[in-house]
Tab-separated table of C-alpha atoms in Angstrom:
chain	number	residue	atom	x	y	z
A	10	MET	CA	-154.676	-111.640	133.882
A	11	THR	CA	-154.995	-115.157	132.582
A	12	ILE	CA	-156.465	-115.767	129.148
A	13	ASP	CA	-159.118	-118.466	129.092
A	14	ARG	CA	-158.077	-120.279	125.917
A	15	ASN	CA	-161.277	-122.344	125.872
A	16	ILE	CA	-163.386	-119.200	125.609
A	17	VAL	CA	-161.073	-117.804	122.923
A	18	LEU	CA	-161.386	-121.115	121.077
A	19	ALA	CA	-165.188	-120.983	121.242
A	20	ARG	CA	-165.226	-117.434	119.859
A	21	LEU	CA	-162.770	-118.365	117.117
A	22	GLU	CA	-164.960	-121.293	116.102
A	23	VAL	CA	-167.906	-118.920	115.666
A	24	VAL	CA	-165.848	-116.469	113.592
A	25	ILE	CA	-164.245	-119.161	111.445
A	26	ASP	CA	-167.644	-120.750	110.780
A	27	SER	CA	-169.278	-117.389	110.046
A	28	LEU	CA	-166.532	-116.387	107.613
A	29	GLY	CA	-166.494	-119.794	105.916
A	30	LEU	CA	-162.866	-120.597	106.726
A	31	PRO	CA	-162.990	-124.348	107.495
A	32	GLU	CA	-159.345	-124.776	106.506
A	33	LEU	CA	-158.214	-122.883	109.613
A	34	ASP	CA	-157.448	-124.669	112.885
A	35	PRO	CA	-159.112	-122.642	115.655
A	36	LYS	CA	-157.349	-124.583	118.420
A	37	ALA	CA	-153.902	-123.809	117.004
A	38	ILE	CA	-154.841	-120.140	116.667
A	39	ALA	CA	-156.319	-119.935	120.188
A	40	GLU	CA	-153.165	-121.366	121.739
A	41	ASP	CA	-150.679	-119.033	120.024
A	42	ASP	CA	-150.762	-115.286	120.736
A	43	GLU	CA	-148.973	-114.346	117.495
A	44	ARG	CA	-151.354	-116.436	115.392
A	45	LEU	CA	-154.324	-114.975	117.253
A	46	ILE	CA	-153.173	-111.409	116.583
A	47	ASP	CA	-152.462	-112.216	112.918
A	48	PHE	CA	-155.893	-113.838	112.569
A	49	ALA	CA	-157.650	-110.833	114.107
A	50	ILE	CA	-155.844	-108.380	111.839
A	51	LYS	CA	-156.261	-110.440	108.661
A	52	HIS	CA	-159.972	-111.078	109.215
A	53	GLY	CA	-160.965	-107.722	110.748
A	54	GLN	CA	-161.820	-109.140	114.157
A	55	SER	CA	-161.595	-107.490	117.540
A	56	LEU	CA	-159.003	-108.857	119.943
A	57	ASP	CA	-161.025	-107.225	122.721
A	58	TRP	CA	-163.905	-109.501	121.847
A	59	LEU	CA	-161.887	-112.621	121.034
A	60	VAL	CA	-159.943	-112.487	124.305
A	61	MET	CA	-162.103	-110.534	126.760
A	62	GLY	CA	-165.622	-110.774	125.333
A	63	ASP	CA	-165.871	-106.983	125.019
A	64	ILE	CA	-168.235	-106.188	122.144
A	65	ARG	CA	-168.019	-102.388	122.349
A	66	SER	CA	-165.789	-102.166	119.269
A	67	TYR	CA	-168.388	-104.067	117.229
A	68	ILE	CA	-171.151	-101.775	118.460
A	69	LEU	CA	-169.116	-98.748	117.388
A	70	MET	CA	-168.341	-100.295	113.983
A	71	ALA	CA	-172.010	-101.025	113.366
A	72	ALA	CA	-172.973	-97.462	114.322
A	73	LYS	CA	-170.387	-95.997	111.937
A	74	ILE	CA	-171.620	-98.126	109.018
A	75	ARG	CA	-175.117	-96.664	109.340
């Protein structure tokens, strides 16, 4: 499997904008697996979504919050 870094970058840009984190460099994060994992953990994001576009984990989180 090859990771499409451009898609990861686009998703990171959305997350970084939504969380108000303009000081972060989404391109640097998208290009480095360790930074991407650290970002996801620190900011409560799903690697499944960031890398593969799989939103099931977000659907489950939203259901549990209700």
